[in-house]
PDB file of C-alpha atoms and ligand atoms in Angstrom:
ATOM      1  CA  UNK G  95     -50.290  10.493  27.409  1.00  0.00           C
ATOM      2  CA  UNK G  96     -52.779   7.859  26.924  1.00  0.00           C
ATOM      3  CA  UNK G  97     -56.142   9.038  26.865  1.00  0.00           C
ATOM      4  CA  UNK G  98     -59.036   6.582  26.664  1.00  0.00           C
ATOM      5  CA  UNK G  99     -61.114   7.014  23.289  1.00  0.00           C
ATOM      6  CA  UNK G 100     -65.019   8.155  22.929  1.00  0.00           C
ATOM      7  CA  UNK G 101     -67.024   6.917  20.127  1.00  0.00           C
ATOM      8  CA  UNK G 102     -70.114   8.832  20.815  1.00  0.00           C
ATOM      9  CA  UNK G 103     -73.159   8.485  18.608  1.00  0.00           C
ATOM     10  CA  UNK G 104     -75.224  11.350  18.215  1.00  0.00           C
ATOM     11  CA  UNK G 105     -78.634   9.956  16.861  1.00  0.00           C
ATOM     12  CA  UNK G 106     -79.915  13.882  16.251  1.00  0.00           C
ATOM     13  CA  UNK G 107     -83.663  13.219  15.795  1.00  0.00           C
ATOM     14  CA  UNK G 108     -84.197   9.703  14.415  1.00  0.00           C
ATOM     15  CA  UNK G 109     -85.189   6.321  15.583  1.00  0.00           C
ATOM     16  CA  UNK G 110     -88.667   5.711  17.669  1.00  0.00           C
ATOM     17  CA  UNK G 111     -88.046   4.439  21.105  1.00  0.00           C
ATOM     18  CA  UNK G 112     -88.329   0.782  19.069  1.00  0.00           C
ATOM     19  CA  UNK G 113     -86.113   1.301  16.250  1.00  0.00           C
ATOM     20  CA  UNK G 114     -82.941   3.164  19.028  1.00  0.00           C
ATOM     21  CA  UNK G 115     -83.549  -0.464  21.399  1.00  0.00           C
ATOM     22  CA  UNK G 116     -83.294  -2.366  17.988  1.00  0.00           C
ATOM     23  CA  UNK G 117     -80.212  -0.382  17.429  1.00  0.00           C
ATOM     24  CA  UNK G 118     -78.819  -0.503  20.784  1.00  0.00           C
ATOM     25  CA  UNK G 119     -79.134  -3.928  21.437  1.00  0.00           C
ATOM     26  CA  UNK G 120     -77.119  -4.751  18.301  1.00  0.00           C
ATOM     27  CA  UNK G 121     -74.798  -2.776  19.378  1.00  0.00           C
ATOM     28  CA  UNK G 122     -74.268  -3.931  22.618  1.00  0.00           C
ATOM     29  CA  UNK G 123     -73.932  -7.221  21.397  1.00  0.00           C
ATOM     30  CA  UNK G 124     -71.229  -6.613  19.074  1.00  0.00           C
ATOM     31  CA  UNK G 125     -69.066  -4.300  21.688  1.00  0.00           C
ATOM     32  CA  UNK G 126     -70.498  -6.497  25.340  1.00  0.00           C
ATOM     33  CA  UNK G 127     -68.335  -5.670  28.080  1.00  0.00           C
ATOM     34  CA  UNK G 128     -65.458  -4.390  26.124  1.00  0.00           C
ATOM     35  CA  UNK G 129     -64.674  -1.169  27.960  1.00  0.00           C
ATOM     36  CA  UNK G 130     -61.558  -0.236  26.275  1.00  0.00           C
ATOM     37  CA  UNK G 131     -62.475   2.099  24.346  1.00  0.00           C
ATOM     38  CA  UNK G 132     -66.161   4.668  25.744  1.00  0.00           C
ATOM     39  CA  UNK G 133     -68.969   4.050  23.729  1.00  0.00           C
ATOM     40  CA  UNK G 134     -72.261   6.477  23.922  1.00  0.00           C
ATOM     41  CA  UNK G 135     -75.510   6.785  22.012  1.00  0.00           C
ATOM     42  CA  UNK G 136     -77.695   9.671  22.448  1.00  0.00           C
ATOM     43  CA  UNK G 137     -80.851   9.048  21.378  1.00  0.00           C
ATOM     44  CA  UNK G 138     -83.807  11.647  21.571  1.00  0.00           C
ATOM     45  CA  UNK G 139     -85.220  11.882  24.750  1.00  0.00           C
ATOM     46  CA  UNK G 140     -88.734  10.263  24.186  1.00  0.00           C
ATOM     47  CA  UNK G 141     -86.043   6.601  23.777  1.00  0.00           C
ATOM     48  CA  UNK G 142     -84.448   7.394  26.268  1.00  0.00           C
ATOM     49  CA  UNK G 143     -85.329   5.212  29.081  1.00  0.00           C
ATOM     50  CA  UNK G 144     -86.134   2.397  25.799  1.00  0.00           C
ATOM     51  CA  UNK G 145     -82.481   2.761  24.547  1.00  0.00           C
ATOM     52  CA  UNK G 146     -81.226   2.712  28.320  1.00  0.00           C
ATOM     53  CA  UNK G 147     -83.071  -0.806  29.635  1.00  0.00           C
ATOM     54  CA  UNK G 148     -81.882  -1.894  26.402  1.00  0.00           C
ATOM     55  CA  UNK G 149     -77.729  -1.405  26.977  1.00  0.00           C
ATOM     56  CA  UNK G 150     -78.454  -2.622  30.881  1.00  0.00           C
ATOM     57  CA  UNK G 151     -75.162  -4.725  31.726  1.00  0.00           C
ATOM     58  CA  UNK G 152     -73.557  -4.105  28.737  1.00  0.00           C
ATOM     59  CA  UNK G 153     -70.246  -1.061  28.153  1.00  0.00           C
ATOM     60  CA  UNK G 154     -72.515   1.281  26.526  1.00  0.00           C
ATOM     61  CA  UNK G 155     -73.417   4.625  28.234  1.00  0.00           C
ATOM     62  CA  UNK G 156     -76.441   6.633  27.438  1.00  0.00           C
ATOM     63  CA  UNK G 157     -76.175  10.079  26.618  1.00  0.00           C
ATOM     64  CA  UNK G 158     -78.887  12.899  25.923  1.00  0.00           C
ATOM     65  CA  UNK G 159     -78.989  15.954  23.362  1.00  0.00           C
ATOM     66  CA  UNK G 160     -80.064  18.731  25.136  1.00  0.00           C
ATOM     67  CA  UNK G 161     -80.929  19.614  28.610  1.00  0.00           C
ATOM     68  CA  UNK G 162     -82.333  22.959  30.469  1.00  0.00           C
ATOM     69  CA  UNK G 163     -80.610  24.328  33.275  1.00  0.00           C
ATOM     70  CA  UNK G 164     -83.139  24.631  35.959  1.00  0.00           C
ATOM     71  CA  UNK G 165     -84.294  21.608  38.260  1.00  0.00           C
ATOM     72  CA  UNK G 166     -87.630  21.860  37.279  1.00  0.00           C
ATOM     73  CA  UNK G 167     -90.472  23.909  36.656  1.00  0.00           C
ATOM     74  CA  UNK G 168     -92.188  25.560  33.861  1.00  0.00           C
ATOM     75  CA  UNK G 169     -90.320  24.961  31.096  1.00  0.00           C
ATOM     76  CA  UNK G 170     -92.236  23.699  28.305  1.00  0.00           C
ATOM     77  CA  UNK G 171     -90.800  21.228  26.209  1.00  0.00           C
ATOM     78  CA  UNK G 172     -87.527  20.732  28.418  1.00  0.00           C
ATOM     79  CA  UNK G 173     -85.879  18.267  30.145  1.00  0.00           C
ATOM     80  CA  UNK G 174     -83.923  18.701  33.484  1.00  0.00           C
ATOM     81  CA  UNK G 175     -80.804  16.661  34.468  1.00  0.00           C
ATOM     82  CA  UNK G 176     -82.866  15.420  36.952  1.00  0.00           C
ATOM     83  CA  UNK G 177     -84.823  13.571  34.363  1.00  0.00           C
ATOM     84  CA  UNK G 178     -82.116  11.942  32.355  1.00  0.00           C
ATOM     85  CA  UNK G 179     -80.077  10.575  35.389  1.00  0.00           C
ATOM     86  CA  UNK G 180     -83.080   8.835  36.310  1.00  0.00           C
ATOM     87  CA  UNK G 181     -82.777   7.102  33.026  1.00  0.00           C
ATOM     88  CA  UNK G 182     -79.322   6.344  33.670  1.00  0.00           C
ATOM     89  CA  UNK G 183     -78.082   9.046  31.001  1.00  0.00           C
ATOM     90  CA  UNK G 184     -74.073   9.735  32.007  1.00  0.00           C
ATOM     91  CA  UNK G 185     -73.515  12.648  29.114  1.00  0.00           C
ATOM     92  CA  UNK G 186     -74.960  15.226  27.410  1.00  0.00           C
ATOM     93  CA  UNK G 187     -74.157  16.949  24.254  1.00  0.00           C
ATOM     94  CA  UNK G 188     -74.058  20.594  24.828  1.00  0.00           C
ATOM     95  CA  UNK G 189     -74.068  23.115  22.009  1.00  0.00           C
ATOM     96  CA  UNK G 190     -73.953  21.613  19.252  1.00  0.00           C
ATOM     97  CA  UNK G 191     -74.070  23.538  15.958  1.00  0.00           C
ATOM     98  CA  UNK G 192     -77.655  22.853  14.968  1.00  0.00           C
ATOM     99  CA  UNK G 193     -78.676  24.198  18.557  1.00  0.00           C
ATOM    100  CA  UNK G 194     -76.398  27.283  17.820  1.00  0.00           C
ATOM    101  CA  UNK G 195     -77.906  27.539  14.426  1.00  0.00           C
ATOM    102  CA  UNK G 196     -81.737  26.408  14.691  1.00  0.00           C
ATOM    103  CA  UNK G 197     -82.433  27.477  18.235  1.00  0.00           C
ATOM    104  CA  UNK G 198     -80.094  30.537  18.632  1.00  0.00           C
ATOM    105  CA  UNK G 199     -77.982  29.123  21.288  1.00  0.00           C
ATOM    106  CA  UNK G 200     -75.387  31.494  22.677  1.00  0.00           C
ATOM    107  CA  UNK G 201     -71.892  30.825  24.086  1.00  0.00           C
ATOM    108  CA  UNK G 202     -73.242  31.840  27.614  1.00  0.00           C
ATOM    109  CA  UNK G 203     -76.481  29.922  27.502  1.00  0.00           C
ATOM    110  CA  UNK G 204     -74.292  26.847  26.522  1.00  0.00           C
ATOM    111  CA  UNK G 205     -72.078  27.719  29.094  1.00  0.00           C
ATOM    112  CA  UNK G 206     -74.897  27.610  31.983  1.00  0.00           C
ATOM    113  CA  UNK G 207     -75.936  24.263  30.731  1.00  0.00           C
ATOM    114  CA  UNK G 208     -72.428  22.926  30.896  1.00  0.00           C
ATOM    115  CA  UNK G 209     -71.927  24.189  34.107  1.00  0.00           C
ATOM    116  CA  UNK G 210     -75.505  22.901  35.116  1.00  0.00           C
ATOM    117  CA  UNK G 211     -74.620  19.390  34.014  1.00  0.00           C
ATOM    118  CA  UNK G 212     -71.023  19.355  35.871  1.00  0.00           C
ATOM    119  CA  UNK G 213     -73.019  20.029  39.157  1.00  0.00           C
ATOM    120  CA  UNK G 214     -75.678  17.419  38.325  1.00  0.00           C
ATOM    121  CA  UNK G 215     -72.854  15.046  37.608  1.00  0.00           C
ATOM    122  CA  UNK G 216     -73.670  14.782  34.276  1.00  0.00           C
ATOM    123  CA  UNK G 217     -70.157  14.727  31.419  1.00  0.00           C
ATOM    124  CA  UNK G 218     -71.148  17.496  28.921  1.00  0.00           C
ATOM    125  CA  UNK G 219     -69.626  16.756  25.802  1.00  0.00           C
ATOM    126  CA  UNK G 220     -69.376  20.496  24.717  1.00  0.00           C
ATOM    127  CA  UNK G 221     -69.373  21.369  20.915  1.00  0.00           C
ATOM    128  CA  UNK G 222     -67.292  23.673  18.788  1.00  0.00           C
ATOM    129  CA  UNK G 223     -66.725  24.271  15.608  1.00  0.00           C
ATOM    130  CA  UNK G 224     -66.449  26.955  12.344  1.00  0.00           C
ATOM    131  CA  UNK G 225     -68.844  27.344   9.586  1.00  0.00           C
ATOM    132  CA  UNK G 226     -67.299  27.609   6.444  1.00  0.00           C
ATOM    133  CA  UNK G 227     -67.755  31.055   5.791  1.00  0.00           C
ATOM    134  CA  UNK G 228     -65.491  31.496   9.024  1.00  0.00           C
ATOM    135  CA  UNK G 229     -62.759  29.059   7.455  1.00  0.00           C
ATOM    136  CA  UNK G 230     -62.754  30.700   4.266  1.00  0.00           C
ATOM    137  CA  UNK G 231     -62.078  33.790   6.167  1.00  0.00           C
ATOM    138  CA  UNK G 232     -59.252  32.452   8.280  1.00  0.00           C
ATOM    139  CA  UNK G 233     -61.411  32.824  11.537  1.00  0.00           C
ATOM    140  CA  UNK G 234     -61.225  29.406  12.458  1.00  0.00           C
ATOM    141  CA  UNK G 235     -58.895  29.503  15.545  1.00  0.00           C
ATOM    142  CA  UNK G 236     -60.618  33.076  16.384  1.00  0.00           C
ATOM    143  CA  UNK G 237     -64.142  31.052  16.548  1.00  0.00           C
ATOM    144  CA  UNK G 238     -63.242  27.768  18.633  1.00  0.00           C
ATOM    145  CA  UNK G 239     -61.207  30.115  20.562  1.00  0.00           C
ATOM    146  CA  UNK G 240     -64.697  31.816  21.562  1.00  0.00           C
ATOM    147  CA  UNK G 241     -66.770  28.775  22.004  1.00  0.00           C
ATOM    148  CA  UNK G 242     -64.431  26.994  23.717  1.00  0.00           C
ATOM    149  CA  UNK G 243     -63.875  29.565  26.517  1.00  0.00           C
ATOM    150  CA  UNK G 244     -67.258  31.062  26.327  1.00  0.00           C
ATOM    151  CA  UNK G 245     -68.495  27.401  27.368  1.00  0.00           C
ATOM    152  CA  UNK G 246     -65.848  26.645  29.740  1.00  0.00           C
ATOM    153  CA  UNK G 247     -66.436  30.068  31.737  1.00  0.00           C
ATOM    154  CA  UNK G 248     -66.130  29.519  35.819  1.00  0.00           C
ATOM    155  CA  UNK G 249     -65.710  25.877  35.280  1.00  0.00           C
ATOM    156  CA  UNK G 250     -63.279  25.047  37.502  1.00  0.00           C
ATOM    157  CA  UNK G 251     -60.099  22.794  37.079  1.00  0.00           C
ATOM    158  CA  UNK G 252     -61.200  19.956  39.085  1.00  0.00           C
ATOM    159  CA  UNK G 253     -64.625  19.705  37.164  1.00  0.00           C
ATOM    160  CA  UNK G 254     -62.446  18.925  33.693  1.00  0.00           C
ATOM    161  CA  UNK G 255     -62.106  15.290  34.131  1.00  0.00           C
ATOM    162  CA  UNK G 256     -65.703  14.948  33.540  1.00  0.00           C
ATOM    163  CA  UNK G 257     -66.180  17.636  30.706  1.00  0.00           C
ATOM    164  CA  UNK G 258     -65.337  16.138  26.525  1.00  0.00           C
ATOM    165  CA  UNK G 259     -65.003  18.790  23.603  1.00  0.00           C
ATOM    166  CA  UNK G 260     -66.318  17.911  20.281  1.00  0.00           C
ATOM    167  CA  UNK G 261     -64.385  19.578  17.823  1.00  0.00           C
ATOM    168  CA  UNK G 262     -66.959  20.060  14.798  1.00  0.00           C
ATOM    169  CA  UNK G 263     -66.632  21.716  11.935  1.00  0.00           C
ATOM    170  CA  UNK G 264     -70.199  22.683  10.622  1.00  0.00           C
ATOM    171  CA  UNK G 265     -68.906  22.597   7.236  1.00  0.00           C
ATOM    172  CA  UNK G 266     -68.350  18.768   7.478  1.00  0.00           C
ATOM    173  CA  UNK G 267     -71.648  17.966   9.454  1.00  0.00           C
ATOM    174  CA  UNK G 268     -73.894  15.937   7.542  1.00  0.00           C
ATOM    175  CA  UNK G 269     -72.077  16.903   4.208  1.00  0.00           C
ATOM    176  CA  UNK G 270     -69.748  14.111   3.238  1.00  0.00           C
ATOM    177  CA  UNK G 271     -66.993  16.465   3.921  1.00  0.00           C
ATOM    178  CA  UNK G 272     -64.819  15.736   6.017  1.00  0.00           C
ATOM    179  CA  UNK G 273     -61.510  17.855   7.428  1.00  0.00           C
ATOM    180  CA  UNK G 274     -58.034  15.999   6.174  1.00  0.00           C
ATOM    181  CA  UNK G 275     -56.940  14.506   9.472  1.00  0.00           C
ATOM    182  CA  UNK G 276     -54.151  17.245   9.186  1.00  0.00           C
ATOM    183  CA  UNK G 277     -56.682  20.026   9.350  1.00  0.00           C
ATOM    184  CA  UNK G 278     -58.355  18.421  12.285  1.00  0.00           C
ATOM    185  CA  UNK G 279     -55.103  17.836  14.397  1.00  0.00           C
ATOM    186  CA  UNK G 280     -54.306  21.289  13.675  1.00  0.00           C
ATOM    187  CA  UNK G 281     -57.756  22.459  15.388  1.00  0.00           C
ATOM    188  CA  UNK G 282     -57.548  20.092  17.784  1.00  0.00           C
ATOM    189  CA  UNK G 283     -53.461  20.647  18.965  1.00  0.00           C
ATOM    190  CA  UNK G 284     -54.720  24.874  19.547  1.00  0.00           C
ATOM    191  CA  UNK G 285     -58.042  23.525  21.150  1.00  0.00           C
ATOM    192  CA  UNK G 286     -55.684  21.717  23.565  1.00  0.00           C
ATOM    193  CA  UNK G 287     -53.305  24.536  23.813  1.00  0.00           C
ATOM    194  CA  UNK G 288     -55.808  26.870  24.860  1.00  0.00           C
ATOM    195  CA  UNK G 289     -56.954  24.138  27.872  1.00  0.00           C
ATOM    196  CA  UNK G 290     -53.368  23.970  29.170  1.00  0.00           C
ATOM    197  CA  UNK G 291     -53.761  27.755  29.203  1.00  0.00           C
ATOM    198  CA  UNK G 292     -56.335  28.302  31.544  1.00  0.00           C
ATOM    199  CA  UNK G 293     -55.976  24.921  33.323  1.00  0.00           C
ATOM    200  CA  UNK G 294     -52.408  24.192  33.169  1.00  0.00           C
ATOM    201  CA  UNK G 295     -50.631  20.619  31.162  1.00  0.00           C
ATOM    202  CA  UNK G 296     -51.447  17.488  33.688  1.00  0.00           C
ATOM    203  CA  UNK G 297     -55.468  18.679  33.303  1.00  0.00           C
ATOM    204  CA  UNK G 298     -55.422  19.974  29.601  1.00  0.00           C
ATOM    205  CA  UNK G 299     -53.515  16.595  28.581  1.00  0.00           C
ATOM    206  CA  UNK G 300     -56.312  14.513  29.783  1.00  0.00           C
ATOM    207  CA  UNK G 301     -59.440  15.910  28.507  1.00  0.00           C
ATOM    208  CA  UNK G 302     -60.575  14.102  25.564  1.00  0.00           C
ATOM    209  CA  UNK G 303     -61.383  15.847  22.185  1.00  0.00           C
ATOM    210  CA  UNK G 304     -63.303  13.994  19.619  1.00  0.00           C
ATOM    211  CA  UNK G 305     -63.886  14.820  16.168  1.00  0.00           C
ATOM    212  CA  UNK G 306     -67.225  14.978  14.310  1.00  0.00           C
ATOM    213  CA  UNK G 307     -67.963  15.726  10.940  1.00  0.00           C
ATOM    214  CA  UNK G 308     -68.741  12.877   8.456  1.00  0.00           C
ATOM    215  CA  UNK G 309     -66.752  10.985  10.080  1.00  0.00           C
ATOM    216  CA  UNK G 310     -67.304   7.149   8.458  1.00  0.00           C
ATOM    217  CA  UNK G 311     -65.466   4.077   8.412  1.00  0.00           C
ATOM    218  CA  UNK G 312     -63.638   5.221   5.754  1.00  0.00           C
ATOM    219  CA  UNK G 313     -61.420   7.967   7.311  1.00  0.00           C
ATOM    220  CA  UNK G 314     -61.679   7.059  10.810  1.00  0.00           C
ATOM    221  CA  UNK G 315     -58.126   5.681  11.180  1.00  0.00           C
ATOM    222  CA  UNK G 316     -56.320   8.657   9.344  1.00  0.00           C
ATOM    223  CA  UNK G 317     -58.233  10.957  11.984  1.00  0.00           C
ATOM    224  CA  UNK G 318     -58.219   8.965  15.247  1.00  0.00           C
ATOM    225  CA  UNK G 319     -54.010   8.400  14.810  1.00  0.00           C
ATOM    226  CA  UNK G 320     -53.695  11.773  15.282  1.00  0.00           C
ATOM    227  CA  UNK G 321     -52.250  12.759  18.229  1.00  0.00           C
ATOM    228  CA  UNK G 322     -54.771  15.119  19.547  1.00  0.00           C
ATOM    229  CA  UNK G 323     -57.933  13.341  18.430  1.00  0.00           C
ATOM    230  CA  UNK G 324     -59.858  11.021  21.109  1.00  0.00           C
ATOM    231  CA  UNK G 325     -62.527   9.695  19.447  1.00  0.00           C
ATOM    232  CA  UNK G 326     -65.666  10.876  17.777  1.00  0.00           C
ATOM    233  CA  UNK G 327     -68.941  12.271  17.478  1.00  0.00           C
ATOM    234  CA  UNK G 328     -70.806  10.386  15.093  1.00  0.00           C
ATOM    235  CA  UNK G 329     -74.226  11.398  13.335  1.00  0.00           C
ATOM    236  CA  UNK G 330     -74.951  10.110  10.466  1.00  0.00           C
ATOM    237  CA  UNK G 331     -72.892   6.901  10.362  1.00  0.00           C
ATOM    238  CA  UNK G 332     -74.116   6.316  14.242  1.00  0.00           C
ATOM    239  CA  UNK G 333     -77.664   5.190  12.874  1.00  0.00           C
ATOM    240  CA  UNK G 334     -76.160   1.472  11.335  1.00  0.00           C
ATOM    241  CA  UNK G 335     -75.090  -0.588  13.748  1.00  0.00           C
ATOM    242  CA  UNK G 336     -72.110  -1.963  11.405  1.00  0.00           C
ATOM    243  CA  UNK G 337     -70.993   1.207  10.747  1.00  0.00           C
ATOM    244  CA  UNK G 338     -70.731   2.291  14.159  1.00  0.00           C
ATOM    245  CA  UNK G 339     -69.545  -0.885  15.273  1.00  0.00           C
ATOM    246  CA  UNK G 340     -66.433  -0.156  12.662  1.00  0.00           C
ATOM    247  CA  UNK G 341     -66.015   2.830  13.922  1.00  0.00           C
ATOM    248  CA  UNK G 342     -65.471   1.617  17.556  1.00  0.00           C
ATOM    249  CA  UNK G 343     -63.356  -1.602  16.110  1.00  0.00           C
ATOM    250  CA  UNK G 344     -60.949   1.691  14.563  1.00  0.00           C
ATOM    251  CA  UNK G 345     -60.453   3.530  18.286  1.00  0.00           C
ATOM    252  CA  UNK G 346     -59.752   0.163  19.695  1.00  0.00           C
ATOM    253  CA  UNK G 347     -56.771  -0.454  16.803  1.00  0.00           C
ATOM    254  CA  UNK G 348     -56.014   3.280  17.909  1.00  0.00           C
ATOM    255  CA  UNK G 349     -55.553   2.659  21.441  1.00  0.00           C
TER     256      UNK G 349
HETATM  257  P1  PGA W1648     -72.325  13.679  10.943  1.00  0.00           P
HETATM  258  O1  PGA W1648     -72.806  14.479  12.273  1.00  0.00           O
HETATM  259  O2  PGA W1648     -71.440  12.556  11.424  1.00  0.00           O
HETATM  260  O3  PGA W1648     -73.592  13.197  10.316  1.00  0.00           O
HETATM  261  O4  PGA W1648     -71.589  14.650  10.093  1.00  0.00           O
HETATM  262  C1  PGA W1648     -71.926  14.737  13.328  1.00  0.00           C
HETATM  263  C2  PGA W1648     -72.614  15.617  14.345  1.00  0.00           C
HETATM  264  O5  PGA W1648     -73.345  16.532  13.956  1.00  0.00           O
HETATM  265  O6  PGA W1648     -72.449  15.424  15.575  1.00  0.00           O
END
């Protein structure tokens, strides 16, 4: 099963509006109209709309962080789906581990945004992963197990084709750690288990999983050759263009 590779930046909160076009722009330069493999940045939301003019006509799509799950209203400090699509934003990431951790994020609340996103035709890229406490105490499967189907809840079958997973172990974000590509594929093969579960083979084998967690130039071959990995979910290496620009060269040699 082939399934077309993500290479999804997640710029977390760096870059002014002026430094993510900068960044985006040199990007799309390097990748153009090469559509073989998805490539997204998600910049914060105040470059947003700079970061989208700026990949105009080029392969890139625009993803956002966050989003609330209401249309609009009073929500202080939020940002409907409303909002991003009119800046052209195609995915969102969707409880991520620093939203769990910082901002007490739930499985459920997740959950409403993903579902919230599907109907606004938004692609949530929907992140799971253990902390390292959990992996030291063998509750890795237990935990992804949770946040996978605790996200996924009432999302129906036909919605799938538009939903990614980001498999992340927190224990790799950010820390130069990364998970041996065996580790991963082991995480990923039960994440995709679990999918063929509740939605049955043809719809579980075509959802794409990515990886994130220090992922680099470095050890991005070993991980994206493995069968059940589809790309990645990039922070820290996402903020150099070269880098990232590796990083996509490494899913195209995957493909
Ligand atoms: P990292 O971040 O690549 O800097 O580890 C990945 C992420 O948190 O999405």
């Amino acid at each position: 099963m082939s399934r077309k590779y993500v290479i999804a930046g997640n710029w977390k909160m760096n870059k002014t509006p002026e430094e993510g076009r900068e960044l985006a722009s040199e990007i799309a330069s390097i990748i153009s109209k090469d559509a073989s493999v998805d490539v997204v940045v998600c910049p914060s939301f105040v470059a947003l709309d700079r970061v989208s003019q700026a990949i105009e006509g080029s392969a890139m799509k625009l993803g956002a962080q966050n989003l609330y799950p209401k249309t609009n209203g009073a929500y202080t400090g939020e940002a409907s789906p409303e909002m991003l699509r009119a800046v052209f934003a195609k995915y969102v990431i969707l409880g991520h581990s620093e939203r769990r951790e910082y901002f007490g994020e739930s499985d459920a609340f997740v959950n409403e945004k993903v579902k919230f996103a599907l109907e606004n035709l938004i692609s949530p890229i929907l992140c799971i992963g253990e902390t390292l406490e959990q992996r030291e105490a063998n509750e890795t499967l237990e935990v992804v197990k949770t946040q996978l189907l605790g996200g996924l809840e009432d999302v129906e079958s036909q919605s799938m084709g538009n939903v990614v997973i980001a498999y992340e172990p927190v224990w790799a974000i950010g820390a130069g750690k990364t998970a041996t590509p065996e580790m991963a594929q082991e995480v990923h093969a039960s994440i995709r288990a679990l999918l063929t579960e509740k939605y049955g083979e043809a719809i579980a084998e075509k959802v794409r999983i990515l990886y994130g967690g220090s992922m680099k130039p470095a050890n991005a071959d070993s991980l994206l050759s493995q069968t059940d990995i589809d790309g990645g979910l990039i922070g820290g290496a996402s903020l150099d263009s070269k880098s990232f620009c590796d990083l996509i060269q490494s899913a195209r040699a995957a493909s």
